Tab-separated table of C-alpha atoms in Angstrom:
chain	number	residue	atom	x	y	z
A	1	MET	CA	105.403	104.903	134.684
A	2	SER	CA	107.160	103.342	132.687
A	3	GLY	CA	105.186	101.259	130.112
A	4	ARG	CA	107.314	98.050	127.592
A	5	ALA	CA	108.492	98.588	124.156
A	6	ILE	CA	108.328	96.065	122.005
A	7	VAL	CA	109.991	95.657	118.974
A	8	ILE	CA	107.755	93.206	116.167
A	9	THR	CA	111.032	91.859	113.773
A	10	SER	CA	111.559	89.045	111.553
A	11	GLY	CA	114.403	89.699	108.700
A	12	LYS	CA	112.142	88.217	106.029
A	13	GLY	CA	109.346	90.438	105.027
A	14	GLY	CA	106.145	89.572	103.884
A	15	VAL	CA	105.510	86.738	106.887
A	16	GLY	CA	103.210	88.895	109.131
A	17	LYS	CA	104.943	91.772	111.123
A	18	THR	CA	102.212	94.325	110.430
A	19	THR	CA	99.644	92.062	110.810
A	20	ALA	CA	100.868	91.135	113.705
A	21	THR	CA	101.540	94.567	115.620
A	22	ALA	CA	98.131	95.935	114.346
A	23	ASN	CA	96.750	92.515	115.953
A	24	LEU	CA	98.657	92.410	119.800
A	25	GLY	CA	98.075	96.589	119.510
A	26	VAL	CA	94.252	95.937	119.582
A	27	GLY	CA	94.787	92.878	121.727
A	28	LEU	CA	96.177	94.484	124.705
A	29	ALA	CA	94.143	98.041	124.230
A	30	LYS	CA	90.641	95.009	124.800
A	31	HIS	CA	92.095	93.678	128.108
A	32	GLY	CA	92.721	98.088	128.425
A	33	ARG	CA	95.900	98.302	128.394
A	34	LYS	CA	97.148	101.805	127.111
A	35	VAL	CA	98.802	101.053	123.798
A	36	VAL	CA	100.241	103.050	121.281
A	37	MET	CA	101.820	100.921	117.593
A	38	VAL	CA	104.698	102.973	116.155
A	39	ASP	CA	105.291	102.086	112.220
A	40	GLY	CA	108.794	101.652	112.040
A	41	ASP	CA	108.542	101.717	108.044
A	42	ILE	CA	109.570	104.514	107.018
A	43	GLY	CA	108.913	104.875	102.722
A	44	LEU	CA	106.682	102.353	102.751
A	45	ARG	CA	103.841	102.367	105.453
A	46	ASN	CA	101.204	99.772	105.814
A	47	LEU	CA	100.110	99.765	109.243
A	48	ASP	CA	97.611	101.834	108.793
A	49	ILE	CA	95.657	100.459	106.214
A	50	ILE	CA	95.622	97.744	108.426
A	51	MET	CA	94.304	98.552	111.028
A	52	GLY	CA	91.572	100.637	108.903
A	53	LEU	CA	92.658	103.523	109.776
A	54	GLU	CA	94.047	105.416	106.884
A	55	ASN	CA	92.660	108.204	106.342
A	56	ARG	CA	93.682	110.040	109.959
A	57	ILE	CA	96.758	110.777	108.966
A	58	VAL	CA	97.826	114.338	109.660
A	59	TYR	CA	101.484	113.897	111.020
A	60	HIS	CA	104.121	111.027	110.728
A	61	LEU	CA	107.214	109.984	112.400
A	62	VAL	CA	109.511	112.272	110.638
A	63	ASP	CA	107.029	115.268	111.210
A	64	VAL	CA	107.625	114.218	115.309
A	65	VAL	CA	110.959	113.515	115.225
A	66	ARG	CA	111.823	116.760	112.731
A	67	GLY	CA	110.668	119.109	115.375
A	68	ARG	CA	107.525	119.958	112.967
A	69	CYS	CA	104.936	118.800	115.467
A	70	GLN	CA	103.972	117.282	118.847
A	71	VAL	CA	103.961	113.924	119.646
A	72	ARG	CA	100.556	113.947	120.435
A	73	GLN	CA	99.574	115.279	116.907
A	74	ALA	CA	100.906	113.043	115.056
A	75	LEU	CA	99.317	110.299	117.356
A	76	VAL	CA	96.097	108.364	115.169
A	77	LYS	CA	92.881	108.019	117.693
A	78	ASP	CA	91.518	104.442	116.654
A	79	LYS	CA	87.944	104.627	116.293
A	80	ARG	CA	87.574	101.726	118.412
A	81	PHE	CA	89.183	101.792	121.277
A	82	PRO	CA	90.385	105.549	123.045
A	83	ASN	CA	93.960	104.007	124.659
A	84	LEU	CA	94.478	102.964	121.600
A	85	CYS	CA	97.008	104.772	118.746
A	86	LEU	CA	98.874	104.496	116.050
A	87	LEU	CA	102.014	106.554	114.648
A	88	PRO	CA	102.274	106.221	111.680
A	89	ALA	CA	105.364	106.252	109.455
A	90	SER	CA	106.241	108.770	106.594
A	91	GLN	CA	105.230	107.428	103.482
A	92	VAL	CA	107.720	109.432	101.818
A	93	ASP	CA	110.909	110.287	103.477
A	94	GLN	CA	113.762	106.927	103.407
A	95	LYS	CA	115.291	105.101	106.665
A	96	GLU	CA	117.757	107.488	106.721
A	97	ALA	CA	115.643	110.128	107.855
A	98	ILE	CA	115.439	109.376	111.105
A	99	THR	CA	118.777	108.176	113.864
A	100	PRO	CA	118.167	105.102	116.475
A	101	GLU	CA	119.473	107.943	119.148
A	102	GLN	CA	115.968	110.037	117.674
A	103	MET	CA	114.470	106.922	117.637
A	104	ARG	CA	115.566	106.014	121.291
A	105	ASP	CA	114.605	109.290	122.880
A	106	LEU	CA	110.824	108.800	120.806
A	107	THR	CA	110.357	105.776	122.367
A	108	ALA	CA	111.960	107.204	126.228
A	109	GLN	CA	108.745	109.801	125.905
A	110	LEU	CA	106.126	106.924	124.379
A	111	ARG	CA	106.827	104.396	127.506
A	112	GLU	CA	106.243	107.552	129.579
A	113	GLU	CA	102.637	107.685	128.279
A	114	PHE	CA	101.749	104.334	127.562
A	115	ASP	CA	102.151	100.695	128.900
A	116	PHE	CA	103.164	99.173	125.496
A	117	VAL	CA	104.941	100.540	122.593
A	118	LEU	CA	104.145	98.394	119.779
A	119	ILE	CA	107.167	99.191	116.961
A	120	ASP	CA	106.278	97.419	113.870
A	121	CYS	CA	110.321	97.396	112.335
A	122	PRO	CA	110.767	97.197	108.615
A	123	ALA	CA	111.972	94.207	106.382
A	124	GLY	CA	115.735	93.725	106.371
A	125	ILE	CA	118.563	94.092	108.355
A	126	GLU	CA	120.133	97.473	107.388
A	127	GLN	CA	119.469	101.263	109.189
A	128	GLY	CA	115.571	100.343	109.130
A	129	PHE	CA	116.455	97.567	111.664
A	130	ARG	CA	118.349	99.710	113.712
A	131	ASN	CA	115.748	101.900	114.571
A	132	ALA	CA	113.067	100.226	114.896
A	133	VAL	CA	115.237	98.053	118.090
A	134	ALA	CA	116.945	100.844	119.276
A	135	GLY	CA	114.476	102.342	121.477
A	136	ALA	CA	112.582	98.435	122.284
A	137	ASP	CA	113.816	96.344	125.612
A	138	GLU	CA	111.620	92.504	124.271
A	139	ALA	CA	111.776	91.501	120.264
A	140	ILE	CA	109.111	89.713	119.624
A	141	VAL	CA	110.673	87.627	116.264
A	142	ILE	CA	108.049	86.665	113.772
A	143	THR	CA	108.472	83.960	111.242
A	144	THR	CA	106.326	81.799	109.149
A	145	PRO	CA	107.630	77.442	108.840
A	146	ASP	CA	109.556	78.174	105.581
A	147	VAL	CA	112.918	77.613	104.833
A	148	SER	CA	114.192	81.467	104.270
A	149	PRO	CA	111.280	83.162	107.038
A	150	VAL	CA	113.523	80.264	109.311
A	151	ARG	CA	116.695	81.630	108.512
A	152	ASP	CA	116.593	85.332	108.247
A	153	ALA	CA	114.649	84.864	111.835
A	154	ASP	CA	118.291	82.744	112.831
A	155	ARG	CA	119.932	85.872	111.466
A	156	VAL	CA	117.753	88.589	113.072
A	157	ILE	CA	117.671	86.518	117.147
A	158	GLY	CA	121.569	86.540	116.979
A	159	LEU	CA	121.837	90.268	116.376
A	160	LEU	CA	119.201	90.654	118.959
A	161	GLN	CA	120.711	88.331	121.633
A	162	SER	CA	123.998	91.361	121.196
A	163	SER	CA	121.759	94.356	122.486
A	164	LEU	CA	118.083	93.102	123.901
A	165	GLY	CA	118.746	89.096	124.922
A	166	ASP	CA	117.225	86.355	124.138
A	167	PRO	CA	113.546	87.316	121.232
A	168	GLN	CA	110.682	85.238	121.913
A	169	LEU	CA	108.842	83.669	118.840
A	170	ILE	CA	105.272	83.775	116.989
A	171	ILE	CA	105.162	81.271	114.878
A	172	ASN	CA	102.753	82.437	111.725
A	173	ARG	CA	100.103	81.237	109.164
A	174	LEU	CA	101.217	77.199	110.168
A	175	SER	CA	99.578	74.894	107.828
A	176	THR	CA	97.444	72.117	110.041
A	177	ASP	CA	96.849	70.132	106.929
A	178	MET	CA	100.728	70.672	105.798
A	179	VAL	CA	102.239	69.630	109.181
A	180	ARG	CA	100.419	66.653	109.409
A	181	ARG	CA	101.655	65.390	106.094
A	182	GLY	CA	105.191	66.135	106.727
A	183	ASP	CA	104.752	68.709	103.941
A	184	MET	CA	105.817	71.695	106.368
A	185	LEU	CA	107.970	72.599	109.661
A	186	ASN	CA	106.069	71.868	113.037
A	187	GLN	CA	106.920	73.665	116.333
A	188	GLN	CA	108.716	71.506	117.516
A	189	ASP	CA	111.328	71.616	114.683
A	190	VAL	CA	111.621	74.974	114.276
A	191	LEU	CA	112.614	75.923	117.849
A	192	ASP	CA	114.701	72.867	117.600
A	193	ILE	CA	116.584	75.568	114.710
A	194	LEU	CA	115.985	78.706	115.787
A	195	ALA	CA	116.675	77.854	119.955
A	196	VAL	CA	114.157	80.902	121.072
A	197	ARG	CA	110.803	80.293	123.784
A	198	LEU	CA	107.527	80.120	121.661
A	199	LEU	CA	105.236	83.191	122.428
A	200	GLY	CA	102.905	81.473	120.224
A	201	ILE	CA	101.426	80.231	116.796
A	202	VAL	CA	99.097	81.405	114.392
A	203	PRO	CA	97.581	78.829	111.840
A	204	GLU	CA	97.079	79.286	108.313
A	205	ASP	CA	93.524	81.483	108.106
A	206	GLU	CA	91.687	83.044	105.567
A	207	GLU	CA	90.532	85.483	107.612
A	208	VAL	CA	93.780	87.353	108.345
A	209	VAL	CA	92.906	88.465	104.496
A	210	ILE	CA	89.415	89.493	105.043
A	211	ALA	CA	90.045	91.058	107.983
A	212	GLY	CA	92.987	93.286	105.864
A	213	ASN	CA	90.273	94.239	103.449
A	214	ARG	CA	88.268	95.095	106.167
A	215	GLY	CA	90.825	97.781	107.840
A	216	SER	CA	89.777	95.272	111.051
A	217	PRO	CA	92.482	93.147	112.739
A	218	VAL	CA	90.960	89.155	113.209
A	219	ILE	CA	91.542	89.273	117.133
A	220	LEU	CA	88.265	91.207	116.776
A	221	ASN	CA	86.865	88.295	115.586
A	222	ALA	CA	86.299	86.363	118.225
A	223	ARG	CA	85.505	82.848	116.244
A	224	SER	CA	88.616	83.221	113.733
A	225	ARG	CA	91.410	80.148	114.465
A	226	SER	CA	93.447	83.013	113.894
A	227	GLY	CA	92.444	85.686	116.441
A	228	GLN	CA	92.045	83.223	119.179
A	229	ALA	CA	96.124	81.920	118.346
A	230	TYR	CA	96.599	86.444	119.052
A	231	GLU	CA	94.549	86.534	121.866
A	232	ARG	CA	95.951	83.970	123.577
A	233	ILE	CA	99.690	85.478	122.383
A	234	VAL	CA	98.116	88.668	124.683
A	235	ARG	CA	97.509	86.943	127.338
A	236	ARG	CA	100.423	85.357	127.549
A	237	ILE	CA	102.521	89.302	126.960
A	238	LEU	CA	100.625	90.064	130.050
A	239	GLY	CA	101.939	87.358	131.916
A	240	GLU	CA	99.087	84.745	132.407
A	241	GLU	CA	100.099	80.675	131.986
A	242	VAL	CA	97.990	80.253	128.218
A	243	ALA	CA	98.789	76.567	127.086
A	244	ILE	CA	99.863	76.988	123.266
A	245	PRO	CA	97.110	74.185	121.526
A	246	GLU	CA	98.903	71.426	119.471
A	247	PHE	CA	98.980	72.083	115.978
A	248	ASN	CA	101.347	69.497	114.663
A	249	GLY	CA	97.764	67.718	113.292
A	250	SER	CA	98.433	65.100	115.399
A	251	GLY	CA	95.682	61.546	115.442
A	252	SER	CA	93.928	59.962	112.444
A	253	LEU	CA	90.487	60.960	110.870
A	254	ILE	CA	88.925	58.864	112.769
A	255	ASN	CA	90.994	61.056	116.180
A	256	ARG	CA	89.896	64.311	114.538
A	257	LEU	CA	85.957	62.968	113.589
A	258	GLY	CA	86.170	62.021	117.626
A	259	ARG	CA	87.003	65.598	118.287
A	260	LEU	CA	85.028	67.176	116.406
A	261	PHE	CA	81.984	64.675	118.106
A	262	LEU	CA	83.277	65.830	121.345
A	263	ARG	CA	83.388	69.866	120.691
A	264	ARG	CA	79.549	69.896	121.580
B	1	MET	CA	95.745	66.401	98.146
B	2	SER	CA	95.510	66.661	94.745
B	3	TRP	CA	96.665	63.904	92.247
B	4	GLY	CA	99.918	65.061	91.418
B	5	THR	CA	100.561	65.316	95.134
B	6	LEU	CA	99.299	61.851	95.534
B	7	VAL	CA	101.672	59.903	92.861
B	8	GLN	CA	104.764	62.189	94.114
B	9	ARG	CA	104.448	60.765	97.158
B	10	LEU	CA	103.762	57.330	96.340
B	11	PHE	CA	107.567	56.792	95.217
B	12	ARG	CA	109.359	59.609	96.849
B	13	GLY	CA	107.576	58.381	100.553
B	14	LYS	CA	107.721	60.879	103.148
B	15	GLY	CA	107.352	64.522	103.357
B	16	SER	CA	109.526	67.525	102.466
B	17	LYS	CA	109.649	68.430	105.962
B	18	GLU	CA	112.935	66.336	106.333
B	19	GLU	CA	114.521	67.536	103.944
B	20	ALA	CA	113.746	71.171	104.443
B	21	ARG	CA	114.875	70.192	108.273
B	22	ASN	CA	117.947	69.300	106.972
B	23	ARG	CA	119.145	71.383	104.924
B	24	LEU	CA	118.285	74.068	107.389
B	25	GLN	CA	120.127	73.226	110.050
B	26	MET	CA	122.943	72.283	107.339
B	27	VAL	CA	123.290	76.820	105.987
B	28	LEU	CA	121.991	77.735	110.002
B	29	VAL	CA	125.739	76.386	111.250
B	30	LEU	CA	127.969	78.082	108.210
B	31	ASP	CA	125.956	81.172	108.744
B	32	ARG	CA	126.447	81.078	112.461
B	33	LEU	CA	130.410	80.846	111.687
B	34	GLY	CA	130.391	82.481	109.183
B	35	LEU	CA	131.603	79.503	106.560
B	36	SER	CA	131.809	79.365	103.253
B	37	SER	CA	130.859	76.256	101.644
B	38	GLU	CA	133.586	76.500	100.278
B	39	GLN	CA	135.881	76.902	103.475
B	40	MET	CA	133.759	73.691	104.487
B	41	GLU	CA	134.785	72.387	101.571
B	42	ALA	CA	138.203	72.691	102.417
B	43	LEU	CA	137.895	71.392	106.035
B	44	ARG	CA	136.484	68.134	104.508
B	45	LYS	CA	139.467	67.595	103.029
B	46	ASP	CA	141.040	68.284	105.738
B	47	ILE	CA	139.751	65.884	107.707
B	48	LEU	CA	139.551	63.095	105.262
B	49	GLU	CA	143.828	63.612	104.692
B	50	THR	CA	144.261	63.511	108.203
B	51	ILE	CA	142.204	60.002	108.705
B	52	SER	CA	143.289	58.263	105.722
B	53	ARG	CA	147.009	58.939	107.106
B	54	HIS	CA	146.177	56.801	109.971
B	55	ILE	CA	143.062	54.458	108.775
B	56	PRO	CA	142.071	53.585	105.301
B	57	ILE	CA	138.912	55.308	104.212
B	58	ASP	CA	136.270	54.727	101.680
B	59	SER	CA	136.666	59.130	100.652
B	60	GLU	CA	133.938	59.226	98.338
B	61	ARG	CA	131.073	58.537	101.477
B	62	VAL	CA	133.020	60.134	104.007
B	63	LYS	CA	130.300	63.580	105.688
B	64	ILE	CA	130.313	66.140	107.641
B	65	ASP	CA	127.321	67.416	109.594
B	66	PHE	CA	126.086	69.233	112.078
B	67	VAL	CA	124.299	68.299	114.914
B	68	HIS	CA	121.518	70.358	116.959
B	69	GLN	CA	120.462	67.700	119.211
B	70	HIS	CA	122.236	70.147	122.130
B	71	THR	CA	124.286	73.587	122.505
B	72	PRO	CA	126.467	74.453	121.639
B	73	ALA	CA	126.166	72.069	117.967
B	74	GLU	CA	128.395	68.709	117.424
B	75	VAL	CA	130.513	68.631	114.269
B	76	VAL	CA	129.222	64.638	113.414
B	77	ILE	CA	132.133	62.849	111.222
B	78	ASN	CA	131.484	59.717	109.000
B	79	ALA	CA	134.090	58.556	107.396
B	80	PRO	CA	133.790	54.755	106.187
B	81	VAL	CA	136.227	52.260	106.726
B	82	ARG	CA	137.129	50.819	103.673
B	83	ARG	CA	137.542	47.050	104.524
B	84	VAL	CA	141.403	45.896	103.664
B	85	ARG	CA	142.371	42.629	102.719
B	86	PRO	CA	145.564	41.312	105.389
B	87	THR	CA	148.263	42.012	103.423
B	88	VAL	CA	149.986	40.065	105.935
B	89	GLU	CA	149.774	37.030	106.396
B	90	ALA	CA	147.455	35.471	109.334
B	91	PRO	CA	149.910	34.023	112.103
B	92	LYS	CA	148.772	29.837	112.243
B	93	HIS	CA	147.721	28.438	114.689
B	94	SER	CA	150.596	26.378	115.588
B	95	ALA	CA	148.730	22.442	116.208
B	96	GLY	CA	149.207	21.569	119.943
């Protein structure tokens, strides 16, 4: 068996890589897949706290690579899904503590056992990025509809195309209100500029902050807009055809009111 | 929308998105080509010189844009032709 190794990357920091990794991990596990999430951000680990698993870490990625423990010993089992694991990053080492070759070997080992290996990439395009990308065979680029993340996403897409081919794009934190006012790039604008395939759009949602506070990814909150968006993305990754709803804020107030009534 | 934004909007017209889009498209072409803004300026000067050797153009209003409607992107040069009074007298209409 050989699972899919997907790196989640962005170039720019703070656009939601870790949040996306956590939600995709939980979502794929909810659909019964065996999933391991690898925190590639050595020195600045965060996937553990977003997942609510920060108190269970014994060994980490660098321990595994250095042979200080077995992979099995470093994997932290999720408390909600027995088929979901986290391989935490080290908090004390530097990005240079491991090499792309070591990362490639580790990923190869993990995909023997898991259906999905999700690699949370650190910000930037230096060694940490090269490590995270080394073992992957697919990439998801995440951006928000702001000028600097889009610019950095373009750079990262260029770098990925030479090794992994075309990545897929997630547009995160899109504000329907601002799009409606013409004060935010919409889905089409971002796609025109970046020219890659769209995997999904996650609307701006306060629930993401609350989910982070609780260590319980927002996809577990089936009533949240962002949770529903992640659920659709997960199903697309699994090969289902799921339409991407328009977050263009299209329609006047009357239209929107109409929709509100029609919903029942 | 706050009052501040509303007032701004009344004076500014459409939203800031178009600005974001245009600035991004411009900067990304330079990023992708690895061109600096000095090189871009040099290109502008070269184009301007070449065209004005043949056609009188309004050098202040020459614009170079990158258009992304198609892949690969296109360079669009906008050079308004200066209206010139003909110096040579127009041939007189021969009566009959």
